[in-house]
């Protein structure tokens, strides 16, 4: 988002730096921390860091570890205090913040064990108060925190200071907000496993830090970031207290920044350098704000809503309305692979070749049908040579009880089999119920779970009309950690992706374009595709290959960013639902469901219907549902 086209002013109450990617922003923050560590080393002094867990600081920690390994950055003078820990929580549990910090930072650098402080989740209740007071004292005795890293929760919390936390709060035991517990579900198998309480540093403890970096990556943080940065100071959104700090800086990516006024409606905070994309954004915004179809917007509507500039610079409302209406109209097509023998000058896809080779990349085994099942069905019906490529095995998201059914099936089916085979299945059943199973046993169970998902994906792809030769399972290695925490993208992931692309030489590729999904599987999967194209860009076919991005995670593209939208009839929507139903292990309540209570097919339908309503409200045709895409333009 090359936002330099705005002469920026803003309503932001503390400085916020918006980075193109979370990676860039995280590198910058890591470098600032490294600089401070080194400076103190030169002075023969210690430095006290306040650290956070969660997804926000992971790339900062990765970068610090890299600097330690490659640039000799030492942590021998670093003392750390972590913000919080679940309560109760054993330090070696998968979800403990002790384990998190060890895995992402402490075990990978030369920090002294005695310099690490993380609230203790194992204390008996009656010891907590004194323990918390001592935590504060230890920080004060060391001269206070020099640099505090913070993430922000969707509840508006910093640390685990949930809505209602008072400004003068210190380290204490707290009750977690319902939103926070829902968000924590990404790390816990079931809702009942998520603790209700945590020990957290207070608002006052955080505000005492000399420097604070607030990190926010991804669209799902956009709404709360706006409140934290532009909203009134209130205990209902504890992060707003940061507005009172004299040295706080937000580091956010373009996804998290989308709701800030300077991005959402820059015309409200200054003069704009208008181009066609920005005009489209303004017209859609105005139409939605006034709940009025585009073609009915008047000069007065523009003038009364900070858009008089636009009218002065670009003729009348009438002209602008028609132009933007047509632009949006041209995004609608029932021919996602291009309409053969048609004038394609205003269509989203090329008419030629009439039969295209297509690859649909699906990060998890069900994203293809969830996010673009209707388009998938159309591409096949319209005779294109469609392949689907499942990028990861999705093996962690299968319940043990589902795996048990399959292993028992094998057991019973192989009644007369060799004793070794029978013994193997028996051992598998045993390790399924054993929390301390050995790594090899766990790997075997994960294999079963991966195969369950494979079978479901195959069934759904066949249902959409694909032959088995066109169904590819990539099992990218970055995903295969056996836990929700994944490895970063590796060369092997890119190589596997490039190999498939090179084999098929597609004219059209679809990928999950969760560009601002900093740590999730979707972001790594799209990066693997970008990396593969970068490798292959010298090849002739690549120049004719268009990459379309669907939104895989929770949000749809904002209307002004959509470049192709494929309408679905009620019958097509039903068929899409049937394809999603093939993913039986994900029905009802899958493991790691995230914060959304709806089943995947419901989320998909709500989203596709919402797009149709958005188009209709702008005054365009009324459809049952729509799937939206944006084209990724490579800069070669
Ligand atoms: C973690 C913490 C929390 C998180 C916040 C954001 O130690 O105190 O406040 O920073 O919940 O979590 P992520 O980064 O996972 O979105």
XYZ file of C-alpha atoms and ligand atoms in Angstrom:
652
model
C 0.000 0.000 0.000
C 2.093 2.856 -1.284
C 0.395 5.411 0.915
C 2.795 8.217 0.117
C 0.129 9.527 -2.192
C -1.484 11.090 0.863
C -0.218 14.180 2.554
C -0.491 12.540 5.898
C -2.124 13.898 8.928
C -3.766 11.688 11.407
C -5.915 11.343 14.471
C -3.322 9.130 16.129
C -2.424 9.952 19.697
C 0.944 8.258 19.737
C 3.390 7.589 16.909
C 2.640 4.576 14.753
C 4.975 3.297 12.077
C 3.223 1.281 9.399
C 5.365 -1.373 7.728
C 4.639 -3.183 4.482
C 5.124 -6.518 6.190
C 5.336 -7.749 9.747
C 8.756 -9.129 8.855
C 10.132 -5.675 8.010
C 8.644 -4.174 11.155
C 9.880 -7.009 13.359
C 13.400 -6.711 11.954
C 13.412 -3.027 12.756
C 12.254 -3.599 16.322
C 14.814 -6.386 16.807
C 17.544 -4.097 15.536
C 16.530 -1.339 17.957
C 16.656 -3.842 20.814
C 20.030 -5.191 19.671
C 21.398 -1.669 19.444
C 20.323 -0.934 23.006
C 21.810 -4.227 24.269
C 25.137 -3.479 22.594
C 25.215 0.091 23.828
C 24.784 -1.109 27.411
C 27.464 -3.727 26.858
C 29.897 -1.015 25.825
C 29.080 0.859 29.016
C 29.517 -2.359 31.032
C 25.852 -2.143 32.084
C 22.897 -4.487 32.196
C 19.687 -3.929 30.249
C 16.215 -4.916 31.418
C 13.750 -6.100 28.779
C 10.033 -6.582 29.325
C 8.907 -9.415 27.053
C 5.624 -10.600 25.639
C 4.502 -13.932 24.228
C 1.828 -14.659 21.619
C 2.193 -14.369 17.878
C 3.148 -10.675 17.768
C 6.776 -10.847 18.974
C 7.746 -14.150 17.312
C 9.484 -12.610 14.315
C 11.307 -10.175 16.611
C 12.632 -13.142 18.589
C 13.554 -15.001 15.387
C 15.557 -11.989 14.264
C 17.292 -11.611 17.643
C 18.251 -15.289 17.492
C 19.587 -14.788 13.966
C 21.662 -11.829 15.147
C 22.972 -13.920 18.006
C 24.014 -16.721 15.642
C 25.279 -14.711 12.720
C 26.347 -11.387 14.149
C 27.579 -12.347 17.595
C 24.839 -10.494 19.494
C 25.255 -11.602 23.092
C 22.584 -11.632 25.790
C 24.989 -11.956 28.711
C 23.996 -8.534 30.065
C 20.252 -8.980 29.411
C 17.712 -9.380 32.199
C 14.163 -10.199 31.210
C 10.751 -9.963 32.821
C 7.846 -11.546 31.027
C 4.495 -9.862 31.135
C 2.374 -12.796 32.093
C 1.620 -16.498 32.426
C -1.588 -18.483 32.465
C -2.740 -19.676 35.875
C -2.617 -22.485 36.671
C 0.058 -23.622 34.246
C 2.935 -26.073 34.449
C 6.113 -24.690 32.896
C 6.591 -27.692 30.611
C 3.007 -27.664 29.244
C 2.691 -27.022 25.490
C 0.886 -23.736 26.124
C 3.038 -22.375 28.936
C 4.755 -19.066 28.374
C 7.884 -20.517 29.967
C 8.008 -23.081 27.199
C 7.166 -20.460 24.585
C 10.053 -18.247 25.672
C 12.458 -21.174 25.822
C 11.504 -22.355 22.358
C 11.548 -18.982 20.656
C 14.362 -17.228 22.493
C 15.947 -18.338 25.740
C 17.198 -21.772 24.635
C 18.593 -20.279 21.461
C 20.725 -17.452 22.889
C 23.323 -17.063 25.650
C 21.069 -15.472 28.275
C 21.849 -16.495 31.869
C 19.086 -18.601 33.423
C 19.126 -16.502 36.598
C 18.359 -13.374 34.554
C 15.039 -14.752 33.280
C 11.806 -13.917 35.119
C 8.413 -15.282 34.117
C 5.384 -15.253 36.426
C 5.014 -18.660 38.070
C 1.821 -20.452 37.116
C 2.332 -23.266 39.617
C 2.017 -21.317 42.875
C -0.659 -22.126 45.417
C -3.327 -19.437 45.578
C -2.263 -18.126 48.968
C 1.279 -17.387 47.788
C 0.340 -15.372 44.723
C -0.119 -11.960 46.292
C 3.300 -11.905 47.937
C 4.868 -13.358 44.798
C 3.390 -10.564 42.645
C 4.586 -7.853 45.031
C 8.040 -9.376 44.874
C 7.946 -9.429 41.037
C 7.371 -5.671 41.077
C 10.139 -5.154 43.630
C 12.620 -7.110 41.566
C 11.905 -4.942 38.528
C 12.266 -1.747 40.565
C 15.456 -2.963 42.237
C 17.028 -3.408 38.808
C 16.164 0.165 37.892
C 12.972 -0.604 35.951
C 12.339 -1.898 32.456
C 14.310 -0.258 29.663
C 12.366 -1.629 26.722
C 8.922 -3.197 26.969
C 7.538 -5.271 24.082
C 3.760 -5.472 23.889
C 1.208 -7.180 21.734
C -2.421 -6.140 21.826
C -5.320 -8.510 22.378
C -8.627 -8.193 20.544
C -10.171 -7.330 23.903
C -7.876 -4.281 23.960
C -5.652 -5.828 26.621
C -1.941 -5.339 27.069
C -0.319 -8.063 29.078
C -3.418 -9.729 30.453
C -4.842 -6.420 31.645
C -8.343 -7.027 30.433
C -11.132 -4.435 30.003
C -11.822 -2.878 33.379
C -8.176 -2.947 34.484
C -7.359 0.204 36.368
C -4.554 2.541 35.507
C -2.681 1.947 38.759
C -2.782 -1.825 38.601
C 0.376 -3.797 39.344
C 1.357 -7.446 38.971
C -1.585 -9.591 40.074
C -3.840 -12.539 39.418
C -6.579 -11.715 36.893
C -9.527 -13.338 35.212
C -9.262 -13.644 31.429
C -11.789 -11.943 29.207
C -14.085 -14.151 27.106
C -12.541 -12.828 23.860
C -9.049 -13.608 25.122
C -10.061 -17.148 26.028
C -11.548 -17.595 22.590
C -8.388 -16.327 20.926
C -6.333 -18.671 23.110
C -8.225 -21.570 21.523
C -5.718 -21.498 18.686
C -3.212 -23.003 21.148
C -5.479 -25.234 23.209
C -7.263 -28.282 21.823
C -10.591 -27.563 23.532
C -12.347 -24.615 25.112
C -12.400 -26.286 28.515
C -8.586 -26.548 28.460
C -8.096 -22.760 28.292
C -7.330 -21.400 31.775
C -9.698 -18.838 33.236
C -6.947 -16.908 34.984
C -3.467 -15.531 34.542
C -0.799 -13.639 36.449
C 0.030 -10.393 34.686
C 2.078 -7.271 35.170
C -0.261 -4.318 35.662
C -0.864 -1.173 33.631
C 1.264 0.828 36.044
C 4.085 -1.727 35.856
C 4.031 -1.478 32.059
C 3.788 2.314 32.002
C 6.949 2.580 34.118
C 9.033 1.182 31.242
C 11.277 3.782 29.625
C 10.489 2.732 26.061
C 7.487 0.753 24.838
C 7.048 -0.926 21.468
C 3.488 -1.967 20.711
C 3.336 -4.589 17.951
C 0.240 -5.373 15.891
C 0.225 -7.497 12.772
C -2.740 -8.551 10.671
C -6.290 -7.429 9.833
C -7.720 -9.067 12.904
C -5.957 -6.395 14.979
C -7.200 -3.454 12.902
C -10.329 -2.606 14.904
C -8.685 -2.738 18.321
C -5.587 -0.889 17.122
C -7.775 1.985 15.984
C -9.346 2.165 19.441
C -5.950 2.009 21.166
C -4.429 4.696 19.003
C -7.298 7.041 18.120
C -9.907 6.349 20.792
C -10.580 8.074 24.094
C -8.548 6.860 27.080
C -10.659 4.357 28.975
C -10.256 1.330 31.205
C -12.618 -0.497 28.839
C -9.754 -0.549 26.342
C -6.683 -0.783 28.597
C -4.245 -0.263 25.712
C -5.543 3.333 25.439
C -3.565 4.116 28.629
C -0.477 3.918 26.414
C -1.522 7.299 24.998
C -0.238 8.789 28.271
C 3.248 7.322 27.886
C 5.933 9.709 26.690
C 7.952 7.178 24.720
C 5.662 4.607 23.151
C 5.733 3.668 19.494
C 3.417 1.402 17.567
C 4.929 -0.873 14.921
C 2.159 -2.303 12.795
C 1.685 -3.755 9.328
C -0.712 -2.574 6.656
C -3.293 -5.137 7.715
C -3.433 -3.867 11.288
C -3.415 -0.253 10.043
C -6.448 -0.575 7.770
C -8.919 0.937 10.245
C -6.749 3.933 11.137
C -8.390 7.006 9.682
C -5.379 7.937 7.592
C -5.886 4.655 5.668
C -9.587 4.045 5.974
C -10.720 7.558 5.086
C -7.609 9.696 4.498
C -9.763 12.508 3.104
C -10.967 13.092 6.663
C -7.504 14.014 7.872
C -5.850 15.868 5.022
C -5.496 16.515 1.322
C -5.254 13.496 -0.942
C -3.439 12.913 -4.198
C -6.297 11.231 -5.959
C -5.755 8.252 -8.224
C -8.350 5.826 -9.546
C -7.906 3.294 -6.705
C -8.291 5.952 -4.042
C -11.319 7.437 -5.801
C -12.892 3.975 -5.833
C -12.166 3.589 -2.118
C -13.761 6.974 -1.397
C -16.879 6.318 -3.468
C -17.451 2.892 -1.898
C -16.868 4.386 1.569
C -19.341 7.203 0.907
C -21.977 4.897 -0.501
C -21.635 2.543 2.468
C -21.575 5.374 4.983
C -24.751 6.945 3.624
C -26.296 3.580 2.790
C -27.053 4.905 -0.673
C -26.356 3.255 -4.046
C -23.405 4.772 -5.899
C -25.483 6.158 -8.755
C -27.612 8.139 -6.315
C -24.729 9.981 -4.625
C -24.955 13.742 -5.116
C -22.457 16.610 -5.161
C -23.770 17.541 -1.712
C -23.118 14.039 -0.376
C -19.493 14.360 -1.446
C -19.135 17.887 -0.092
C -20.715 17.105 3.266
C -18.425 14.143 3.853
C -14.974 15.664 3.417
C -14.864 14.774 -0.274
C -15.379 18.172 -1.853
C -11.784 17.993 -3.131
C -12.693 15.084 -5.250
C -15.580 16.918 -6.824
C -13.467 19.995 -7.474
C -10.609 18.018 -9.022
C -12.668 15.433 -10.892
C -15.755 16.968 -12.412
C -19.149 16.154 -10.963
C -20.487 13.445 -8.705
C -22.410 12.153 -11.700
C -19.229 11.436 -13.710
C -17.394 9.888 -10.790
C -20.367 7.745 -9.842
C -20.694 6.274 -13.321
C -16.980 5.650 -13.641
C -16.698 3.781 -10.344
C -19.992 1.965 -10.879
C -18.645 0.624 -14.192
C -15.348 -0.320 -12.630
C -17.119 -2.414 -10.010
C -19.552 -3.806 -12.566
C -16.610 -5.109 -14.586
C -15.295 -7.094 -11.639
C -18.365 -9.379 -11.807
C -17.945 -12.456 -13.971
C -19.449 -15.904 -14.228
C -16.343 -16.916 -16.211
C -13.450 -17.017 -13.757
C -11.244 -18.715 -16.355
C -12.126 -16.065 -18.969
C -15.055 -16.103 -21.405
C -14.096 -17.819 -24.677
C -14.584 -15.777 -27.877
C -15.695 -12.704 -25.964
C -14.316 -9.183 -25.940
C -12.210 -9.316 -22.799
C -11.165 -5.663 -22.654
C -13.286 -5.001 -19.574
C -13.357 -8.526 -18.145
C -11.189 -9.571 -15.212
C -9.662 -12.576 -17.053
C -8.346 -13.091 -20.576
C -10.478 -14.916 -23.128
C -7.449 -16.832 -24.471
C -6.523 -19.566 -24.195
C -10.119 -20.719 -23.975
C -9.059 -23.782 -21.979
C -6.628 -22.810 -19.264
C -4.407 -24.898 -17.069
C -5.226 -23.886 -13.512
C -3.731 -24.683 -10.108
C -5.745 -23.985 -6.982
C -3.399 -23.910 -4.005
C -5.078 -24.715 -0.714
C -3.066 -24.113 2.497
C -5.099 -26.605 4.545
C -6.982 -29.491 2.955
C -10.319 -27.633 3.038
C -9.454 -24.030 2.178
C -10.071 -24.608 -1.534
C -13.733 -25.467 -1.143
C -14.341 -23.163 1.816
C -12.898 -20.079 0.176
C -13.530 -20.652 -3.511
C -15.642 -23.790 -3.839
C -18.111 -22.105 -6.204
C -15.353 -20.821 -8.468
C -13.652 -24.227 -8.349
C -16.856 -25.893 -9.551
C -17.296 -23.334 -12.327
C -13.732 -23.664 -13.572
C -14.192 -27.432 -13.886
C -17.655 -27.120 -15.477
C -16.320 -24.629 -17.982
C -13.786 -27.173 -19.172
C -10.522 -25.855 -17.769
C -7.715 -28.228 -16.867
C -7.938 -27.702 -13.120
C -5.457 -29.056 -10.577
C -5.704 -28.657 -6.844
C -2.642 -28.661 -4.597
C -3.003 -29.165 -0.850
C -0.042 -27.389 0.626
C -0.031 -28.843 4.138
C -1.244 -32.060 5.677
C -3.473 -30.309 8.223
C -2.705 -33.259 10.491
C -2.904 -31.520 13.864
C -6.542 -30.584 13.396
C -8.070 -34.047 13.794
C -9.552 -35.218 17.074
C -8.037 -38.275 18.727
C -11.443 -39.927 18.753
C -11.622 -39.633 14.961
C -8.152 -41.138 14.626
C -9.249 -43.953 16.972
C -12.124 -44.857 14.663
C -9.761 -45.306 11.748
C -7.186 -47.305 13.707
C -9.916 -49.547 15.089
C -11.171 -50.050 11.569
C -7.683 -51.193 10.560
C -7.517 -53.459 13.595
C -10.793 -55.153 12.868
C -10.266 -55.305 9.137
C -6.858 -56.935 9.538
C -8.096 -59.784 11.727
C -6.039 -62.400 9.932
C -2.983 -60.187 9.308
C 0.628 -60.792 10.382
C 1.229 -60.502 14.127
C 3.566 -57.497 13.550
C 0.809 -55.609 11.750
C -1.650 -56.324 14.521
C 0.889 -55.349 17.161
C 1.500 -52.087 15.334
C -2.178 -51.111 15.378
C -2.445 -52.082 19.013
C 0.525 -49.885 19.864
C -1.038 -47.035 17.920
C -4.229 -47.267 19.940
C -2.173 -47.246 23.104
C -0.114 -44.196 22.181
C -3.288 -42.357 21.226
C -4.309 -42.420 24.864
C -0.829 -41.792 26.217
C 0.178 -38.202 26.938
C 3.842 -39.211 27.229
C 4.025 -41.140 23.964
C 7.456 -41.243 22.300
C 8.106 -38.970 19.268
C 7.972 -41.894 16.826
C 4.595 -42.957 18.204
C 3.272 -39.420 17.955
C 4.541 -39.228 14.379
C 2.572 -42.347 13.514
C -0.635 -40.907 14.943
C -0.036 -37.681 13.042
C 0.330 -39.760 9.909
C -3.081 -41.327 10.507
C -4.580 -37.887 11.067
C -2.937 -36.541 7.923
C -4.344 -39.468 5.938
C -7.824 -38.789 7.293
C -7.594 -35.256 5.987
C -6.169 -36.479 2.688
C -9.151 -38.747 2.188
C -11.533 -35.888 2.879
C -9.729 -33.523 0.513
C -9.730 -36.173 -2.200
C -13.458 -36.722 -1.739
C -14.163 -32.983 -1.981
C -11.955 -32.502 -5.050
C -13.557 -35.511 -6.755
C -16.954 -34.069 -5.893
C -15.872 -30.894 -7.689
C -15.106 -33.029 -10.743
C -11.350 -33.610 -10.553
C -9.588 -36.794 -11.585
C -7.124 -38.202 -9.043
C -4.213 -37.289 -11.344
C -5.142 -33.632 -10.766
C -5.119 -33.815 -6.964
C -1.726 -33.088 -5.403
C -0.632 -33.414 -1.787
C 2.431 -31.323 -1.071
C 2.878 -31.907 2.689
C 5.114 -28.850 2.979
C 7.717 -29.495 5.675
C 7.383 -26.156 7.510
C 4.012 -27.354 8.820
C 5.175 -30.698 10.180
C 5.969 -29.718 13.765
C 3.092 -31.681 15.273
C 1.956 -28.588 17.187
C 0.208 -25.305 16.362
C 3.594 -23.569 16.328
C 5.031 -23.857 12.861
C 8.522 -23.482 11.435
C 9.308 -20.527 9.226
C 9.246 -20.975 5.453
C 12.197 -23.057 4.235
C 13.924 -23.648 0.892
C 12.371 -27.100 0.636
C 8.864 -25.597 0.849
C 9.687 -23.297 -2.059
C 11.344 -26.070 -4.052
C 8.317 -28.377 -3.744
C 6.011 -25.547 -4.821
C 8.216 -24.598 -7.768
C 8.398 -28.213 -8.928
C 4.616 -28.477 -9.171
C 4.276 -25.131 -10.919
C 6.935 -26.082 -13.425
C 5.297 -29.418 -14.135
C 1.875 -27.943 -14.854
C 2.888 -24.555 -16.259
C -0.491 -23.044 -15.394
C -2.129 -20.018 -17.012
C -3.957 -19.291 -13.808
C -3.024 -19.884 -10.181
C -5.209 -19.332 -7.136
C -3.647 -18.881 -3.706
C -4.814 -17.893 -0.223
C -3.862 -14.228 -0.112
C -3.759 -13.630 3.603
C -0.945 -11.171 3.101
C -1.363 -9.659 6.508
C -1.590 -12.961 8.357
C 1.861 -12.722 9.865
C 2.385 -16.059 11.511
C -0.340 -18.292 10.285
C 0.004 -21.192 7.930
C -1.720 -19.193 5.196
C 0.952 -16.520 5.137
C 3.738 -19.100 4.892
C 1.859 -20.879 2.114
C 1.487 -17.742 0.015
C 5.138 -16.891 0.654
C 6.047 -20.342 -0.694
C 4.132 -19.482 -3.878
C 5.802 -16.065 -4.176
C 9.194 -17.684 -3.572
C 8.530 -20.320 -6.239
C 7.510 -17.703 -8.822
C 10.654 -15.758 -8.008
C 12.665 -18.910 -8.793
C 10.819 -19.585 -12.026
C 10.380 -16.052 -13.336
C 12.860 -16.536 -16.215
C 10.653 -19.201 -17.821
C 8.449 -18.138 -20.727
C 5.140 -19.555 -19.414
C 5.428 -17.527 -16.196
C 4.780 -14.298 -18.122
C 1.352 -15.601 -19.110
C 0.502 -16.896 -15.676
C -1.873 -14.830 -13.570
C -2.033 -15.232 -9.830
C -5.436 -14.660 -8.202
C -5.678 -14.347 -4.463
C -8.660 -15.429 -2.462
C -8.931 -14.560 1.180
C -8.494 -17.752 3.110
C -8.834 -16.662 6.711
C -11.682 -14.710 8.210
C -11.948 -11.503 6.236
C -13.028 -10.851 2.706
C -11.258 -8.320 0.514
C -12.663 -4.841 1.040
C -14.932 -4.110 -1.938
C -12.687 -1.438 -3.429
C -9.804 -3.923 -3.624
C -11.759 -6.687 -5.380
C -10.755 -7.284 -8.996
C -12.847 -10.347 -9.790
C -16.010 -11.505 -8.113
C -17.775 -14.718 -9.088
C -21.508 -14.851 -8.358
C -23.038 -18.057 -7.016
C -26.643 -19.089 -7.502
C -28.537 -20.700 -4.591
C -27.939 -24.107 -6.226
C -24.208 -23.453 -6.575
C -23.992 -22.352 -2.978
C -25.641 -25.617 -1.918
C -23.190 -27.610 -3.998
C -20.301 -25.728 -2.445
C -21.690 -26.595 0.979
C -21.752 -30.289 0.032
C -18.096 -30.081 -0.999
C -17.231 -28.550 2.393
C -19.206 -31.327 4.121
C -16.727 -33.866 2.711
C -14.365 -32.588 5.398
C -16.007 -34.576 8.139
C -13.196 -34.233 10.669
C -13.739 -30.472 10.585
C -17.482 -30.611 11.127
C -19.265 -29.467 14.281
C -16.314 -28.619 16.514
C -12.867 -29.191 15.001
C -9.769 -29.039 17.205
C -8.171 -25.553 17.305
C -11.325 -23.906 15.957
C -10.144 -20.360 16.711
C -12.406 -17.671 18.050
C -15.315 -18.080 15.642
C -18.188 -20.206 16.907
C -19.597 -20.878 13.451
C -18.739 -23.993 11.504
C -16.539 -23.518 8.458
C -19.378 -23.894 5.948
C -21.390 -21.279 7.850
C -18.493 -18.848 7.898
C -18.031 -19.365 4.160
C -21.692 -18.815 3.370
C -22.003 -15.780 5.610
C -18.959 -14.279 3.981
C -20.089 -15.003 0.416
C -23.568 -13.658 1.161
C -22.107 -10.551 2.765
C -20.147 -9.836 -0.427
C -23.331 -10.167 -2.458
C -25.150 -7.791 -0.121
C -22.257 -5.323 -0.283
C -22.452 -5.271 -4.086
C -26.218 -4.960 -4.035
C -26.104 -2.102 -1.551
C -23.769 -0.228 -3.862
C -26.507 -0.475 -6.485
C -25.111 -3.394 -8.479
C -27.015 -6.572 -9.345
C -28.383 -8.754 -6.570
C -26.914 -12.253 -6.308
C -27.277 -14.997 -3.710
C -23.563 -15.057 -2.873
C -20.195 -14.097 -4.321
C -16.567 -15.221 -4.100
C -14.042 -12.419 -4.367
C -10.473 -12.304 -5.704
C -7.683 -9.866 -6.194
C -4.949 -10.228 -8.774
C -1.358 -10.237 -7.582
C 0.828 -8.341 -10.017
C 4.454 -9.391 -10.000
C 6.907 -6.604 -10.522
C 8.794 -8.264 -13.348
C 1.313 -12.094 25.864
C 0.406 -11.016 26.258
C -0.778 -10.647 25.467
C -0.530 -10.692 23.957
C -1.809 -10.310 23.211
C -1.640 -10.451 21.727
O 2.401 -12.200 26.739
O 0.604 -10.441 27.263
O -1.172 -9.354 25.816
O 0.500 -9.808 23.628
O -2.837 -11.153 23.605
O -1.462 -11.780 21.392
P -0.981 -12.192 19.928
O 0.349 -11.558 19.739
O -0.875 -13.694 19.951
O -1.997 -11.693 18.982
